Short mmCIF file of C-alpha atoms in Angstrom, two decimals:
data_model
loop_
_atom_site.label_atom_id
_atom_site.label_comp_id
_atom_site.label_asym_id
_atom_site.label_seq_id
_atom_site.Cartn_x
_atom_site.Cartn_y
_atom_site.Cartn_z
CA MET O 9 -115.98 -34.75 -34.42
CA ASP O 10 -117.47 -38.18 -34.03
CA ARG O 11 -115.69 -41.46 -34.57
CA LEU O 12 -117.14 -41.93 -38.07
CA ASP O 13 -115.76 -38.59 -39.26
CA GLU O 14 -112.34 -39.44 -37.88
CA LEU O 15 -112.32 -42.76 -39.71
CA THR O 16 -113.50 -41.08 -42.92
CA GLN O 17 -110.71 -38.52 -42.77
CA ALA O 18 -108.15 -41.17 -41.97
CA LEU O 19 -109.35 -43.24 -44.93
CA ARG O 20 -109.15 -40.24 -47.27
CA ALA O 21 -105.64 -39.45 -46.05
CA LEU O 22 -104.63 -43.07 -46.63
CA GLU O 23 -106.14 -43.02 -50.13
CA ALA O 24 -104.23 -39.82 -50.93
CA THR O 25 -100.98 -41.36 -49.70
CA VAL O 26 -101.54 -44.52 -51.75
CA ALA O 27 -102.35 -42.45 -54.85
CA GLN O 28 -99.19 -40.38 -54.36
CA GLN O 29 -97.07 -43.49 -53.92
CA ALA O 30 -98.63 -45.08 -57.01
CA ASP O 31 -97.82 -41.93 -59.01
CA GLU O 32 -94.23 -41.90 -57.73
CA LEU O 33 -93.86 -45.61 -58.53
CA ALA O 34 -95.16 -45.05 -62.08
CA ARG O 35 -92.72 -42.18 -62.62
CA THR O 36 -89.86 -44.23 -61.19
CA ARG O 37 -90.70 -47.15 -63.46
CA HIS O 38 -90.83 -44.77 -66.44
CA GLN O 39 -87.44 -43.28 -65.57
CA LEU O 40 -85.97 -46.76 -65.12
CA GLY O 41 -87.40 -47.75 -68.48
CA LEU O 42 -85.77 -44.71 -70.11
CA LEU O 43 -82.41 -45.71 -68.64
CA GLU O 44 -82.83 -49.24 -69.97
CA ASP O 45 -83.79 -47.83 -73.38
CA ARG O 46 -80.73 -45.59 -73.44
CA ALA O 47 -78.43 -48.50 -72.60
CA GLU O 48 -79.90 -50.63 -75.39
CA ILE O 49 -79.69 -47.79 -77.93
CA GLU O 50 -76.08 -47.10 -76.98
CA ARG O 51 -75.35 -50.80 -77.42
CA LEU O 52 -76.85 -50.68 -80.92
CA GLN O 53 -74.82 -47.63 -81.90
CA TYR O 54 -71.57 -48.94 -80.48
CA ALA O 55 -72.12 -52.28 -82.23
CA TYR O 56 -72.65 -50.36 -85.48
CA GLY O 57 -69.26 -48.70 -84.93
CA TYR O 58 -67.48 -52.00 -84.30
CA PHE O 59 -69.14 -53.63 -87.32
CA ILE O 60 -68.19 -50.83 -89.73
CA ASP O 61 -64.64 -50.96 -88.28
CA ASN O 62 -64.43 -54.55 -89.46
CA ARG O 63 -66.41 -54.24 -92.72
CA MET O 64 -69.13 -56.54 -91.34
CA PHE O 65 -71.82 -55.25 -93.67
CA ARG O 66 -74.46 -57.95 -93.20
CA GLU O 67 -74.13 -57.56 -89.46
CA MET O 68 -74.54 -53.78 -89.82
CA ALA O 69 -77.69 -54.10 -91.93
CA ASP O 70 -79.17 -56.53 -89.41
CA LEU O 71 -79.15 -53.75 -86.79
CA PHE O 72 -81.81 -51.89 -88.79
CA CYS O 73 -85.58 -52.19 -88.49
CA ASP O 74 -87.60 -54.10 -91.08
CA GLU O 75 -89.91 -51.17 -91.93
CA GLY O 76 -88.79 -47.66 -92.84
CA ALA O 77 -85.01 -48.05 -92.54
CA TRP O 78 -82.66 -45.57 -94.19
CA ILE O 79 -79.00 -44.56 -94.33
CA GLU O 80 -77.26 -41.41 -95.57
CA ILE O 81 -73.48 -41.07 -95.31
CA GLY O 82 -71.97 -37.74 -96.29
CA GLN O 83 -73.00 -36.66 -99.78
CA ARG O 84 -73.56 -40.17 -101.13
CA GLY O 85 -77.34 -39.84 -101.02
CA ARG O 86 -79.97 -41.71 -99.03
CA TYR O 87 -80.73 -45.43 -99.40
CA LEU O 88 -84.09 -46.79 -98.28
CA GLY O 89 -84.91 -50.24 -96.93
CA LYS O 90 -82.84 -52.86 -95.19
CA GLU O 91 -81.64 -54.72 -98.29
CA ARG O 92 -80.77 -51.51 -100.15
CA ILE O 93 -78.78 -50.48 -97.08
CA HIS O 94 -76.90 -53.78 -97.14
CA ALA O 95 -76.22 -53.45 -100.88
CA PHE O 96 -74.94 -49.89 -100.40
CA LEU O 97 -72.67 -50.88 -97.53
CA LEU O 98 -71.24 -53.92 -99.29
CA ARG O 99 -71.00 -52.64 -102.87
CA VAL O 100 -70.34 -48.91 -102.45
CA LEU O 101 -68.51 -48.62 -99.12
CA GLY O 102 -67.03 -52.11 -99.20
CA ASP O 103 -66.31 -52.48 -102.93
CA GLY O 104 -67.92 -55.92 -102.71
CA ARG O 105 -65.69 -57.25 -99.92
CA TRP O 106 -66.81 -58.35 -96.43
CA GLY O 107 -64.21 -58.24 -93.67
CA LEU O 108 -60.67 -56.93 -93.41
CA ALA O 109 -57.68 -57.71 -95.58
CA LYS O 110 -54.32 -58.46 -94.02
CA ASP O 111 -52.78 -55.35 -92.38
CA GLU O 112 -55.94 -53.29 -93.00
CA VAL O 113 -56.99 -50.80 -90.32
CA ILE O 114 -60.38 -49.09 -90.00
CA ASN O 115 -61.65 -47.44 -86.80
CA HIS O 116 -64.90 -45.56 -86.19
CA VAL O 117 -64.66 -44.42 -82.57
CA GLN O 118 -68.20 -43.58 -81.40
CA GLN O 119 -68.31 -40.64 -78.98
CA GLN O 120 -70.52 -38.08 -77.22
CA PRO O 121 -73.96 -39.64 -77.74
CA ILE O 122 -76.89 -37.42 -76.73
CA ILE O 123 -79.98 -39.65 -76.82
CA THR O 124 -83.54 -38.30 -76.76
CA ILE O 125 -86.27 -40.88 -76.17
CA ALA O 126 -89.93 -40.19 -76.97
CA ASP O 127 -92.36 -40.12 -74.04
CA ASP O 128 -94.08 -43.28 -75.27
CA ARG O 129 -90.67 -45.04 -75.43
CA GLN O 130 -91.35 -46.28 -78.96
CA SER O 131 -88.86 -44.10 -80.83
CA ALA O 132 -85.68 -42.16 -80.15
CA LYS O 133 -83.05 -39.96 -81.74
CA SER O 134 -79.39 -39.39 -81.03
CA ARG O 135 -76.63 -37.02 -81.95
CA ALA O 136 -73.09 -38.38 -81.74
CA ARG O 137 -69.75 -38.21 -83.46
CA ALA O 138 -67.21 -40.62 -84.90
CA GLN O 139 -63.45 -40.24 -85.11
CA VAL O 140 -62.32 -42.22 -88.16
CA GLN O 141 -58.86 -43.67 -88.76
CA GLY O 142 -57.82 -46.05 -91.48
CA ASN O 143 -55.42 -47.29 -94.16
CA SER O 144 -57.99 -48.98 -96.40
CA PRO O 145 -56.87 -50.50 -98.72
CA PRO O 146 -53.85 -51.61 -96.69
CA ASP O 147 -51.33 -50.72 -99.41
CA THR O 148 -52.44 -47.09 -99.66
CA PRO O 149 -49.59 -44.61 -99.06
CA HIS O 150 -51.88 -42.49 -96.88
CA PHE O 151 -53.50 -42.81 -93.47
CA LEU O 152 -57.01 -41.35 -93.28
CA LEU O 153 -58.21 -39.21 -90.38
CA ALA O 154 -61.79 -37.94 -90.43
CA ASP O 155 -64.57 -36.68 -88.19
CA GLY O 156 -68.32 -37.09 -88.65
CA ILE O 157 -71.47 -35.98 -86.83
CA TYR O 158 -74.43 -38.37 -86.58
CA GLU O 159 -78.14 -37.60 -86.30
CA ASN O 160 -79.71 -41.04 -86.00
CA GLU O 161 -83.17 -42.49 -85.44
CA TYR O 162 -84.24 -45.61 -83.56
CA VAL O 163 -87.53 -47.44 -83.23
CA ARG O 164 -88.89 -50.16 -81.01
CA GLU O 165 -90.00 -52.86 -83.44
CA ASP O 166 -91.64 -56.05 -82.15
CA GLY O 167 -90.59 -55.01 -78.65
CA GLN O 168 -86.90 -54.57 -79.52
CA TRP O 169 -84.89 -51.43 -80.19
CA LYS O 170 -83.47 -51.22 -83.71
CA ILE O 171 -81.83 -48.56 -85.84
CA ARG O 172 -84.29 -46.77 -88.12
CA GLY O 173 -81.92 -44.31 -89.72
CA ILE O 174 -78.23 -43.41 -89.80
CA GLY O 175 -77.37 -39.92 -91.03
CA VAL O 176 -73.81 -38.62 -90.87
CA THR O 177 -72.31 -35.39 -92.17
CA MET O 178 -68.55 -35.27 -92.40
CA THR O 179 -66.72 -32.45 -90.64
CA PHE O 180 -63.39 -33.09 -92.37
CA TYR O 181 -61.15 -35.64 -94.08
CA ALA O 182 -57.36 -35.63 -93.86
CA ALA O 183 -55.17 -38.03 -95.84
CA LEU O 184 -51.75 -38.07 -94.20
CA GLU O 185 -48.71 -39.50 -95.94
CA ARG O 186 -47.55 -42.32 -93.74
CA ALA O 187 -44.09 -43.70 -93.15
CA LYS O 188 -44.94 -47.00 -91.48
CA ILE O 189 -47.72 -48.89 -89.75
CA TRP O 190 -46.85 -51.94 -87.68
CA PHE O 191 -48.94 -54.50 -85.86
CA PRO O 192 -46.95 -56.76 -83.51
CA SER O 193 -46.51 -55.39 -80.01
CA ALA O 194 -43.44 -55.89 -77.86
CA PRO O 195 -42.43 -59.58 -77.48
CA PRO O 196 -42.67 -61.49 -74.20
CA SER O 197 -40.13 -60.53 -71.56
CA GLU O 198 -37.11 -62.82 -71.32
CA ASP O 199 -36.23 -61.60 -67.82
CA MET O 200 -39.76 -62.27 -66.54
CA PRO O 201 -41.46 -64.77 -68.86
CA PRO O 202 -45.28 -64.75 -68.91
CA ASP O 203 -47.33 -67.42 -67.17
CA SER O 204 -49.20 -68.25 -70.38
CA PRO O 205 -48.92 -67.13 -74.01
CA SER O 206 -50.78 -64.17 -75.49
CA LEU O 207 -53.72 -64.42 -77.85
CA PRO O 208 -52.25 -65.65 -81.15
CA VAL O 209 -52.07 -63.54 -84.30
CA VAL O 210 -54.83 -64.16 -86.85
CA GLU O 211 -52.72 -64.73 -89.94
CA ALA O 212 -55.45 -63.52 -92.31
CA LEU O 213 -55.51 -60.17 -90.47
CA GLY O 214 -51.81 -59.90 -89.70
CA ARG O 215 -52.50 -59.04 -86.07
CA GLN O 216 -54.32 -60.21 -82.94
CA PHE O 217 -58.09 -60.00 -82.80
CA ASN O 218 -60.14 -60.24 -79.60
CA PRO O 219 -63.07 -62.63 -80.21
CA TRP O 220 -66.53 -61.13 -79.71
CA HIS O 221 -67.93 -61.84 -76.24
CA PHE O 222 -71.48 -60.91 -77.33
CA THR O 223 -73.85 -62.10 -80.02
CA HIS O 224 -75.53 -59.85 -82.59
CA PRO O 225 -77.61 -57.30 -80.61
CA VAL O 226 -80.72 -57.74 -82.78
CA LYS O 227 -80.48 -61.15 -84.42
CA GLY O 228 -78.61 -63.03 -81.71
CA TYR O 229 -76.22 -64.97 -83.96
CA LYS O 230 -72.55 -65.59 -83.20
CA LEU O 231 -70.14 -63.00 -84.65
CA ALA O 232 -67.29 -64.17 -86.85
CA ILE O 233 -63.70 -62.95 -86.95
CA PRO O 234 -63.83 -60.44 -89.85
CA ALA O 235 -61.07 -61.79 -92.04
CA SER O 236 -61.66 -61.28 -95.77
CA ASP O 237 -61.45 -64.10 -98.23
CA LEU O 238 -60.13 -62.04 -101.14
CA ALA O 239 -60.90 -64.83 -103.60
CA THR O 240 -64.63 -64.75 -102.86
CA GLY O 241 -65.07 -61.19 -101.56
CA GLY O 242 -65.90 -62.20 -97.98
#
């Protein structure tokens, strides 16, 4: 084999190695992109859970895409379009009131998300569940426990992940007669006083509330403490 043949073979081997590395780099970038997508979708879904906990209906609707959005909760039927979704959340679920009344409790604990992202990374679906607890309205003699299963859709719109559809079927509801619900925790120790006071109680809520450390995941605006103004409905 002459020198030219050796160089030709060496060049071909180098080209094959470069092609293999380029393919591996592309697959690695794709896998990294899928992980980033999953994190953003989880953030959307968890934000949805926190917003419904606090009856923040405008903030919930702002998580949805501008085109093709829908929501279907239990057997209440499906509502189409972002503004119809907001109206449904506020008027039907919220009875016209934004935010929590004093001593009101609502929790939607988001769990077990299984997220499937399309190969082109432009759409995704998830299955998850919510454990629901609440005493809404706060003077009800019962405490609600419920479980629901989500099958949701997401879409990348204008380069940003948004919720396309929320669909939840309820596994069960249980209204338990309650004896008492209380909100203050134990007081500061007298034997070993704290170095600084705790977060103060929000009087309109009747309990402490941790301020939001993040802005709205889609719109970017600052999130308010969800205390209802009962005179104006929010």
